mmCIF file of C-alpha atoms in Angstrom:
data_model
loop_
_atom_site.group_PDB
_atom_site.id
_atom_site.type_symbol
_atom_site.label_atom_id
_atom_site.label_comp_id
_atom_site.label_asym_id
_atom_site.label_seq_id
_atom_site.Cartn_x
_atom_site.Cartn_y
_atom_site.Cartn_z
ATOM 1 C CA UNK A 4 0.000 0.000 0.000
ATOM 2 C CA UNK A 5 1.264 3.440 -0.861
ATOM 3 C CA UNK A 6 1.970 5.826 1.955
ATOM 4 C CA UNK A 7 0.297 9.224 1.795
ATOM 5 C CA UNK A 8 3.573 10.883 2.731
ATOM 6 C CA UNK A 9 5.436 9.111 -0.057
ATOM 7 C CA UNK A 10 3.657 9.497 -3.424
ATOM 8 C CA UNK A 11 3.850 6.895 -6.158
ATOM 9 C CA UNK A 12 6.030 7.760 -9.131
ATOM 10 C CA UNK A 13 2.932 8.470 -11.239
ATOM 11 C CA UNK A 14 1.787 11.120 -8.753
ATOM 12 C CA UNK A 15 5.000 13.096 -9.025
ATOM 13 C CA UNK A 16 4.617 16.049 -11.350
ATOM 14 C CA UNK A 17 6.778 16.073 -14.464
ATOM 15 C CA UNK A 18 8.905 19.200 -14.431
ATOM 16 C CA UNK A 19 8.651 20.915 -17.794
ATOM 17 C CA UNK A 20 7.591 17.950 -19.961
ATOM 18 C CA UNK A 21 9.761 17.864 -23.083
ATOM 19 C CA UNK A 22 11.098 21.388 -22.566
ATOM 20 C CA UNK A 23 14.294 20.233 -20.749
ATOM 21 C CA UNK A 24 15.082 17.793 -23.574
ATOM 22 C CA UNK A 25 14.567 20.441 -26.235
ATOM 23 C CA UNK A 26 16.760 22.893 -24.345
ATOM 24 C CA UNK A 27 19.468 20.277 -23.861
ATOM 25 C CA UNK A 28 19.347 19.474 -27.571
ATOM 26 C CA UNK A 29 19.700 23.185 -28.388
ATOM 27 C CA UNK A 30 22.727 23.561 -26.114
ATOM 28 C CA UNK A 31 24.234 20.370 -27.538
ATOM 29 C CA UNK A 32 23.986 21.726 -31.079
ATOM 30 C CA UNK A 33 25.411 25.077 -29.990
ATOM 31 C CA UNK A 34 28.379 23.911 -27.940
ATOM 32 C CA UNK A 35 28.530 20.131 -27.897
ATOM 33 C CA UNK A 36 28.885 17.924 -24.861
ATOM 34 C CA UNK A 37 31.170 20.244 -22.874
ATOM 35 C CA UNK A 38 28.666 23.105 -22.887
ATOM 36 C CA UNK A 39 25.872 20.720 -21.898
ATOM 37 C CA UNK A 40 27.899 19.351 -19.003
ATOM 38 C CA UNK A 41 28.577 22.853 -17.695
ATOM 39 C CA UNK A 42 24.888 23.727 -17.837
ATOM 40 C CA UNK A 43 23.939 20.417 -16.234
ATOM 41 C CA UNK A 44 26.073 21.118 -13.171
ATOM 42 C CA UNK A 45 24.115 24.340 -12.575
ATOM 43 C CA UNK A 46 20.689 22.816 -13.289
ATOM 44 C CA UNK A 47 21.258 19.691 -11.191
ATOM 45 C CA UNK A 48 22.618 21.754 -8.287
ATOM 46 C CA UNK A 49 19.448 23.869 -8.336
ATOM 47 C CA UNK A 50 17.267 20.752 -8.563
ATOM 48 C CA UNK A 51 19.187 19.038 -5.758
ATOM 49 C CA UNK A 52 18.614 22.001 -3.438
ATOM 50 C CA UNK A 53 14.902 22.468 -4.075
ATOM 51 C CA UNK A 54 13.662 18.950 -4.922
ATOM 52 C CA UNK A 55 13.828 17.628 -1.376
ATOM 53 C CA UNK A 56 11.779 14.481 -2.090
ATOM 54 C CA UNK A 57 14.152 13.381 -4.866
ATOM 55 C CA UNK A 58 17.192 14.192 -2.720
ATOM 56 C CA UNK A 59 15.824 12.189 0.222
ATOM 57 C CA UNK A 60 14.834 9.265 -2.001
ATOM 58 C CA UNK A 61 18.327 9.196 -3.479
ATOM 59 C CA UNK A 62 19.958 9.126 -0.068
ATOM 60 C CA UNK A 63 17.559 6.412 1.135
ATOM 61 C CA UNK A 64 18.432 4.190 -1.836
ATOM 62 C CA UNK A 65 22.181 4.723 -1.490
ATOM 63 C CA UNK A 66 22.108 3.965 2.233
ATOM 64 C CA UNK A 67 20.074 0.789 1.735
ATOM 65 C CA UNK A 68 22.512 -0.286 -0.969
ATOM 66 C CA UNK A 69 25.484 0.367 1.323
ATOM 67 C CA UNK A 70 24.021 -1.742 4.136
ATOM 68 C CA UNK A 71 22.920 -4.531 1.799
ATOM 69 C CA UNK A 72 26.286 -4.837 0.018
ATOM 70 C CA UNK A 73 28.275 -5.033 3.268
ATOM 71 C CA UNK A 74 31.965 -5.536 2.560
ATOM 72 C CA UNK A 75 31.222 -5.327 -1.165
ATOM 73 C CA UNK A 76 29.722 -1.864 -0.856
ATOM 74 C CA UNK A 77 30.945 0.641 -3.460
ATOM 75 C CA UNK A 78 31.106 3.221 -0.651
ATOM 76 C CA UNK A 79 33.752 3.417 2.069
ATOM 77 C CA UNK A 80 31.278 4.938 4.529
ATOM 78 C CA UNK A 81 27.578 5.679 4.894
ATOM 79 C CA UNK A 82 26.426 7.698 1.844
ATOM 80 C CA UNK A 83 25.431 11.279 2.645
ATOM 81 C CA UNK A 84 24.132 14.411 0.919
ATOM 82 C CA UNK A 85 27.270 14.628 -1.243
ATOM 83 C CA UNK A 86 26.520 11.211 -2.682
ATOM 84 C CA UNK A 87 22.929 12.178 -3.426
ATOM 85 C CA UNK A 88 24.185 15.165 -5.459
ATOM 86 C CA UNK A 89 26.502 12.871 -7.418
ATOM 87 C CA UNK A 90 23.552 10.527 -7.979
ATOM 88 C CA UNK A 91 21.364 13.285 -9.427
ATOM 89 C CA UNK A 92 24.265 14.571 -11.512
ATOM 90 C CA UNK A 93 24.694 11.144 -13.083
ATOM 91 C CA UNK A 94 21.009 11.227 -13.979
ATOM 92 C CA UNK A 95 21.552 14.511 -15.817
ATOM 93 C CA UNK A 96 24.571 13.140 -17.660
ATOM 94 C CA UNK A 97 22.556 10.074 -18.617
ATOM 95 C CA UNK A 98 20.040 12.358 -20.359
ATOM 96 C CA UNK A 99 22.941 13.754 -22.366
ATOM 97 C CA UNK A 100 24.014 10.210 -23.265
ATOM 98 C CA UNK A 101 20.447 9.507 -24.375
ATOM 99 C CA UNK A 102 20.516 12.454 -26.762
ATOM 100 C CA UNK A 103 23.787 11.226 -28.260
ATOM 101 C CA UNK A 104 22.247 7.771 -28.575
ATOM 102 C CA UNK A 105 19.161 9.140 -30.336
ATOM 103 C CA UNK A 106 21.401 11.133 -32.672
ATOM 104 C CA UNK A 107 23.337 7.963 -33.509
ATOM 105 C CA UNK A 108 26.598 9.371 -32.090
ATOM 106 C CA UNK A 109 27.411 6.219 -30.068
ATOM 107 C CA UNK A 110 28.903 3.340 -32.054
ATOM 108 C CA UNK A 111 29.085 -0.340 -31.192
ATOM 109 C CA UNK A 112 32.884 -0.028 -30.961
ATOM 110 C CA UNK A 113 32.437 2.221 -27.909
ATOM 111 C CA UNK A 114 30.613 -0.486 -25.964
ATOM 112 C CA UNK A 115 31.836 -3.238 -23.678
ATOM 113 C CA UNK A 116 29.501 -6.128 -24.531
ATOM 114 C CA UNK A 117 28.579 -8.945 -22.162
ATOM 115 C CA UNK A 118 26.329 -11.753 -23.414
ATOM 116 C CA UNK A 119 25.857 -10.091 -26.800
ATOM 117 C CA UNK A 120 25.480 -13.455 -28.544
ATOM 118 C CA UNK A 121 22.119 -13.905 -26.776
ATOM 119 C CA UNK A 122 20.899 -10.606 -28.188
ATOM 120 C CA UNK A 123 22.371 -11.203 -31.653
ATOM 121 C CA UNK A 124 20.326 -14.409 -31.898
ATOM 122 C CA UNK A 125 17.163 -12.277 -31.695
ATOM 123 C CA UNK A 126 17.880 -9.870 -34.567
ATOM 124 C CA UNK A 127 14.843 -9.784 -36.869
ATOM 125 C CA UNK A 128 12.988 -12.015 -34.414
ATOM 126 C CA UNK A 129 10.377 -11.185 -31.824
ATOM 127 C CA UNK A 130 11.595 -10.815 -28.243
ATOM 128 C CA UNK A 131 10.542 -9.249 -24.959
ATOM 129 C CA UNK A 132 13.265 -7.212 -23.287
ATOM 130 C CA UNK A 133 12.836 -6.357 -19.621
ATOM 131 C CA UNK A 134 14.564 -3.246 -18.342
ATOM 132 C CA UNK A 135 14.408 -0.977 -15.321
ATOM 133 C CA UNK A 136 14.995 2.705 -14.704
ATOM 134 C CA UNK A 137 18.678 1.924 -14.459
ATOM 135 C CA UNK A 138 21.355 3.163 -16.817
ATOM 136 C CA UNK A 139 20.709 4.052 -20.444
ATOM 137 C CA UNK A 140 18.703 1.647 -22.589
ATOM 138 C CA UNK A 141 19.304 3.916 -25.624
ATOM 139 C CA UNK A 142 22.695 2.211 -25.940
ATOM 140 C CA UNK A 143 20.781 -0.533 -27.753
ATOM 141 C CA UNK A 144 20.756 1.760 -30.783
ATOM 142 C CA UNK A 145 24.528 1.416 -31.033
ATOM 143 C CA UNK A 146 24.352 -2.349 -30.570
ATOM 144 C CA UNK A 147 22.121 -2.811 -33.572
ATOM 145 C CA UNK A 148 23.463 -0.007 -35.742
ATOM 146 C CA UNK A 149 24.147 -2.482 -38.537
ATOM 147 C CA UNK A 150 20.783 -4.197 -38.221
ATOM 148 C CA UNK A 151 17.296 -2.980 -39.090
ATOM 149 C CA UNK A 152 15.425 -3.762 -35.903
ATOM 150 C CA UNK A 153 12.217 -2.058 -34.814
ATOM 151 C CA UNK A 154 11.880 -1.445 -31.080
ATOM 152 C CA UNK A 155 8.650 -0.712 -29.232
ATOM 153 C CA UNK A 156 8.886 0.691 -25.717
ATOM 154 C CA UNK A 157 5.843 0.433 -23.456
ATOM 155 C CA UNK A 158 5.425 3.561 -21.340
ATOM 156 C CA UNK A 159 2.871 4.872 -18.851
ATOM 157 C CA UNK A 160 3.218 8.483 -20.004
ATOM 158 C CA UNK A 161 0.578 10.696 -21.576
ATOM 159 C CA UNK A 162 3.088 12.590 -23.704
ATOM 160 C CA UNK A 163 4.358 9.517 -25.582
ATOM 161 C CA UNK A 164 3.066 10.832 -28.935
ATOM 162 C CA UNK A 165 4.924 14.118 -28.472
ATOM 163 C CA UNK A 166 8.045 12.233 -27.466
ATOM 164 C CA UNK A 167 7.843 10.094 -30.606
ATOM 165 C CA UNK A 168 7.685 13.313 -32.618
ATOM 166 C CA UNK A 169 10.697 14.621 -30.711
ATOM 167 C CA UNK A 170 12.673 11.475 -31.613
ATOM 168 C CA UNK A 171 11.794 11.886 -35.291
ATOM 169 C CA UNK A 172 13.094 15.452 -35.168
ATOM 170 C CA UNK A 173 16.348 14.170 -33.728
ATOM 171 C CA UNK A 174 16.713 11.350 -36.204
ATOM 172 C CA UNK A 175 14.344 10.823 -39.115
ATOM 173 C CA UNK A 176 15.462 7.181 -39.223
ATOM 174 C CA UNK A 177 14.609 6.558 -35.579
ATOM 175 C CA UNK A 178 13.375 2.999 -35.221
ATOM 176 C CA UNK A 179 12.152 3.304 -31.633
ATOM 177 C CA UNK A 180 8.468 3.830 -30.967
ATOM 178 C CA UNK A 181 6.917 4.629 -27.593
ATOM 179 C CA UNK A 182 3.591 2.895 -27.004
ATOM 180 C CA UNK A 183 1.455 4.504 -24.272
ATOM 181 C CA UNK A 184 -0.520 2.044 -22.133
ATOM 182 C CA UNK A 185 -2.600 2.477 -18.999
ATOM 183 C CA UNK A 186 -2.138 -1.102 -17.871
ATOM 184 C CA UNK A 187 -0.947 -4.412 -19.250
ATOM 185 C CA UNK A 188 -3.851 -6.665 -20.222
ATOM 186 C CA UNK A 189 -5.186 -9.026 -22.889
ATOM 187 C CA UNK A 190 -5.876 -6.195 -25.363
ATOM 188 C CA UNK A 191 -2.307 -4.994 -25.019
ATOM 189 C CA UNK A 192 -1.013 -8.547 -25.496
ATOM 190 C CA UNK A 193 -2.960 -8.997 -28.748
ATOM 191 C CA UNK A 194 -1.614 -5.737 -30.142
ATOM 192 C CA UNK A 195 1.956 -6.559 -29.145
ATOM 193 C CA UNK A 196 1.717 -10.058 -30.588
ATOM 194 C CA UNK A 197 1.284 -8.455 -34.013
ATOM 195 C CA UNK A 198 4.498 -6.504 -33.439
ATOM 196 C CA UNK A 199 6.366 -9.636 -32.386
ATOM 197 C CA UNK A 200 5.077 -11.574 -35.406
ATOM 198 C CA UNK A 201 6.762 -8.906 -37.539
ATOM 199 C CA UNK A 202 10.075 -9.591 -35.798
ATOM 200 C CA UNK A 203 10.020 -6.489 -33.610
ATOM 201 C CA UNK A 204 11.214 -6.155 -30.014
ATOM 202 C CA UNK A 205 9.054 -5.141 -27.063
ATOM 203 C CA UNK A 206 10.757 -3.327 -24.191
ATOM 204 C CA UNK A 207 8.954 -3.235 -20.841
ATOM 205 C CA UNK A 208 10.077 -1.650 -17.584
ATOM 206 C CA UNK A 209 9.838 -4.240 -14.814
ATOM 207 C CA UNK A 210 10.107 -1.729 -11.960
ATOM 208 C CA UNK A 211 7.123 0.601 -12.471
ATOM 209 C CA UNK A 212 3.542 -0.147 -11.459
ATOM 210 C CA UNK A 213 0.970 1.005 -14.064
ATOM 211 C CA UNK A 214 -0.695 4.358 -13.449
ATOM 212 C CA UNK A 215 -3.959 2.545 -12.863
ATOM 213 C CA UNK A 216 -3.592 0.168 -9.954
ATOM 214 C CA UNK A 217 -1.957 -3.090 -11.021
ATOM 215 C CA UNK A 218 -1.097 -6.401 -9.405
ATOM 216 C CA UNK A 219 2.149 -6.404 -7.474
ATOM 217 C CA UNK A 220 4.446 -8.884 -5.790
ATOM 218 C CA UNK A 221 6.444 -8.048 -2.673
ATOM 219 C CA UNK A 222 10.059 -9.069 -3.265
ATOM 220 C CA UNK A 223 13.098 -7.992 -1.227
ATOM 221 C CA UNK A 224 15.265 -5.383 -2.924
ATOM 222 C CA UNK A 225 18.467 -4.305 -1.189
ATOM 223 C CA UNK A 226 17.323 -6.041 1.982
ATOM 224 C CA UNK A 227 13.794 -4.595 2.267
ATOM 225 C CA UNK A 228 10.496 -5.624 0.704
ATOM 226 C CA UNK A 229 9.384 -3.572 -2.288
ATOM 227 C CA UNK A 230 6.351 -3.906 -4.549
ATOM 228 C CA UNK A 231 7.174 -5.080 -8.063
ATOM 229 C CA UNK A 232 4.594 -5.128 -10.874
ATOM 230 C CA UNK A 233 3.453 -8.516 -12.136
ATOM 231 C CA UNK A 234 2.108 -7.100 -15.401
ATOM 232 C CA UNK A 235 5.350 -7.288 -17.394
ATOM 233 C CA UNK A 236 5.802 -10.947 -16.452
ATOM 234 C CA UNK A 237 2.214 -11.935 -17.159
ATOM 235 C CA UNK A 238 2.426 -10.213 -20.525
ATOM 236 C CA UNK A 239 5.724 -11.924 -21.373
ATOM 237 C CA UNK A 240 4.214 -15.318 -20.528
ATOM 238 C CA UNK A 241 1.270 -14.641 -22.867
ATOM 239 C CA UNK A 242 3.490 -13.631 -25.786
ATOM 240 C CA UNK A 243 5.529 -16.866 -25.866
ATOM 241 C CA UNK A 244 8.809 -15.407 -27.127
ATOM 242 C CA UNK A 245 12.328 -15.295 -25.651
ATOM 243 C CA UNK A 246 12.607 -13.030 -22.602
ATOM 244 C CA UNK A 247 15.832 -11.081 -22.045
ATOM 245 C CA UNK A 248 16.949 -8.707 -19.319
ATOM 246 C CA UNK A 249 19.285 -5.931 -20.437
ATOM 247 C CA UNK A 250 21.303 -3.510 -18.313
ATOM 248 C CA UNK A 251 23.241 -0.821 -20.163
ATOM 249 C CA UNK A 252 25.157 1.863 -18.308
ATOM 250 C CA UNK A 253 28.406 3.720 -17.809
ATOM 251 C CA UNK A 254 30.953 2.187 -15.449
ATOM 252 C CA UNK A 255 34.668 2.944 -15.045
ATOM 253 C CA UNK A 256 34.456 5.496 -17.877
ATOM 254 C CA UNK A 257 33.236 2.836 -20.297
ATOM 255 C CA UNK A 258 29.795 2.008 -21.680
ATOM 256 C CA UNK A 259 28.698 -1.501 -20.775
ATOM 257 C CA UNK A 260 25.794 -3.594 -22.052
ATOM 258 C CA UNK A 261 24.888 -6.760 -20.142
ATOM 259 C CA UNK A 262 22.414 -9.207 -21.697
ATOM 260 C CA UNK A 263 20.849 -11.962 -19.584
ATOM 261 C CA UNK A 264 18.476 -14.508 -21.079
ATOM 262 C CA UNK A 265 15.794 -15.230 -18.492
ATOM 263 C CA UNK A 266 13.787 -17.765 -20.489
ATOM 264 C CA UNK A 267 13.264 -19.122 -23.988
ATOM 265 C CA UNK A 268 9.582 -18.783 -23.131
ATOM 266 C CA UNK A 269 7.881 -17.986 -19.855
ATOM 267 C CA UNK A 270 5.258 -20.416 -18.628
ATOM 268 C CA UNK A 271 3.322 -20.155 -15.382
ATOM 269 C CA UNK A 272 1.335 -23.390 -14.768
ATOM 270 C CA UNK A 273 -1.974 -22.732 -13.054
ATOM 271 C CA UNK A 274 -1.138 -24.931 -10.051
ATOM 272 C CA UNK A 275 2.190 -23.195 -9.339
ATOM 273 C CA UNK A 276 1.562 -19.834 -11.025
ATOM 274 C CA UNK A 277 2.351 -17.557 -8.061
ATOM 275 C CA UNK A 278 5.483 -19.482 -7.082
ATOM 276 C CA UNK A 279 6.803 -19.663 -10.665
ATOM 277 C CA UNK A 280 6.243 -15.955 -11.228
ATOM 278 C CA UNK A 281 7.821 -15.049 -7.913
ATOM 279 C CA UNK A 282 10.910 -17.129 -8.728
ATOM 280 C CA UNK A 283 11.577 -15.446 -12.090
ATOM 281 C CA UNK A 284 10.856 -12.007 -10.644
ATOM 282 C CA UNK A 285 13.257 -12.664 -7.779
ATOM 283 C CA UNK A 286 15.919 -13.710 -10.257
ATOM 284 C CA UNK A 287 15.487 -10.422 -12.117
ATOM 285 C CA UNK A 288 15.647 -8.384 -8.907
ATOM 286 C CA UNK A 289 18.837 -10.188 -7.868
ATOM 287 C CA UNK A 290 20.415 -9.279 -11.220
ATOM 288 C CA UNK A 291 19.371 -5.663 -10.690
ATOM 289 C CA UNK A 292 20.950 -5.684 -7.222
ATOM 290 C CA UNK A 293 24.248 -6.895 -8.680
ATOM 291 C CA UNK A 294 24.312 -4.086 -11.215
ATOM 292 C CA UNK A 295 23.323 -1.507 -8.581
ATOM 293 C CA UNK A 296 26.304 -2.548 -6.463
ATOM 294 C CA UNK A 297 28.592 -2.296 -9.497
ATOM 295 C CA UNK A 298 27.262 1.112 -10.573
ATOM 296 C CA UNK A 299 25.232 2.617 -7.693
ATOM 297 C CA UNK A 300 24.600 5.999 -9.302
ATOM 298 C CA UNK A 301 22.814 4.474 -12.319
ATOM 299 C CA UNK A 302 19.531 3.742 -10.497
ATOM 300 C CA UNK A 303 17.088 6.480 -11.505
ATOM 301 C CA UNK A 304 13.939 5.984 -9.419
ATOM 302 C CA UNK A 305 13.879 9.200 -7.394
ATOM 303 C CA UNK A 306 11.017 8.373 -5.061
ATOM 304 C CA UNK A 307 10.659 6.083 -2.057
ATOM 305 C CA UNK A 308 10.701 2.775 -3.872
ATOM 306 C CA UNK A 309 9.944 0.856 -0.689
ATOM 307 C CA UNK A 310 7.249 3.158 0.677
ATOM 308 C CA UNK A 311 8.421 2.348 4.201
#
């Protein structure tokens, strides 16, 4: 249940819609990455000071991560306000990386690939790719730069149509389409099956509950129970295609893409449905925990994920 003092992500107001992206694109075209980085430091500092809920959520996440990782923690001591600023700054820089990805400025040669053969096997074939608000999924554009592969990203945002138009302005050959959905159900599955039959990929975030109340499963994340949406997993089981988990992010000044195959097909037998779903969801969360420990500042859910 969601606490009244800690709003769900969907209740948090979007600051400026697409205006920040358009401004960042303008600055990028005027002065390149260096000018954008300079501006980002100022903008993120202002945001860090006045967006107290995001700052507190960042610090909560970093502290939970530190305790959970123990001797493997990426921090020498308990994370504090300085770490939360660095966390928000990395979010700003990730937006800049996204713009370069949309513009096609990131090549496959710039990436450190892990498990790429599992992704390569799905070129021109239907697949469900599970992601989270971690890192920069736009790096997939560089991975498939030599392959014509249509990508559909399911989002719970009302401005998806405007964002699609924004992507076309950036790159007329953009092959990523945002599909707005209120919740994941049978109608959505039928529509997506047509996409998969055409050899397209479906990308679904496995860490956001639909705007309209959806079914959730409590699974420990960084040592404390958190609610994870079941919708992505139910949908993947209905579609009967390979299911991959992809984590793409910057680490040690390099761009890394990790591909994990979760299942050739997901199947949840009626008698053991809840247990089977919980097991695969827990496996995904454990993978996410590993990547959070490796690159703690790449987790971009700036609200109380645990609601506790």
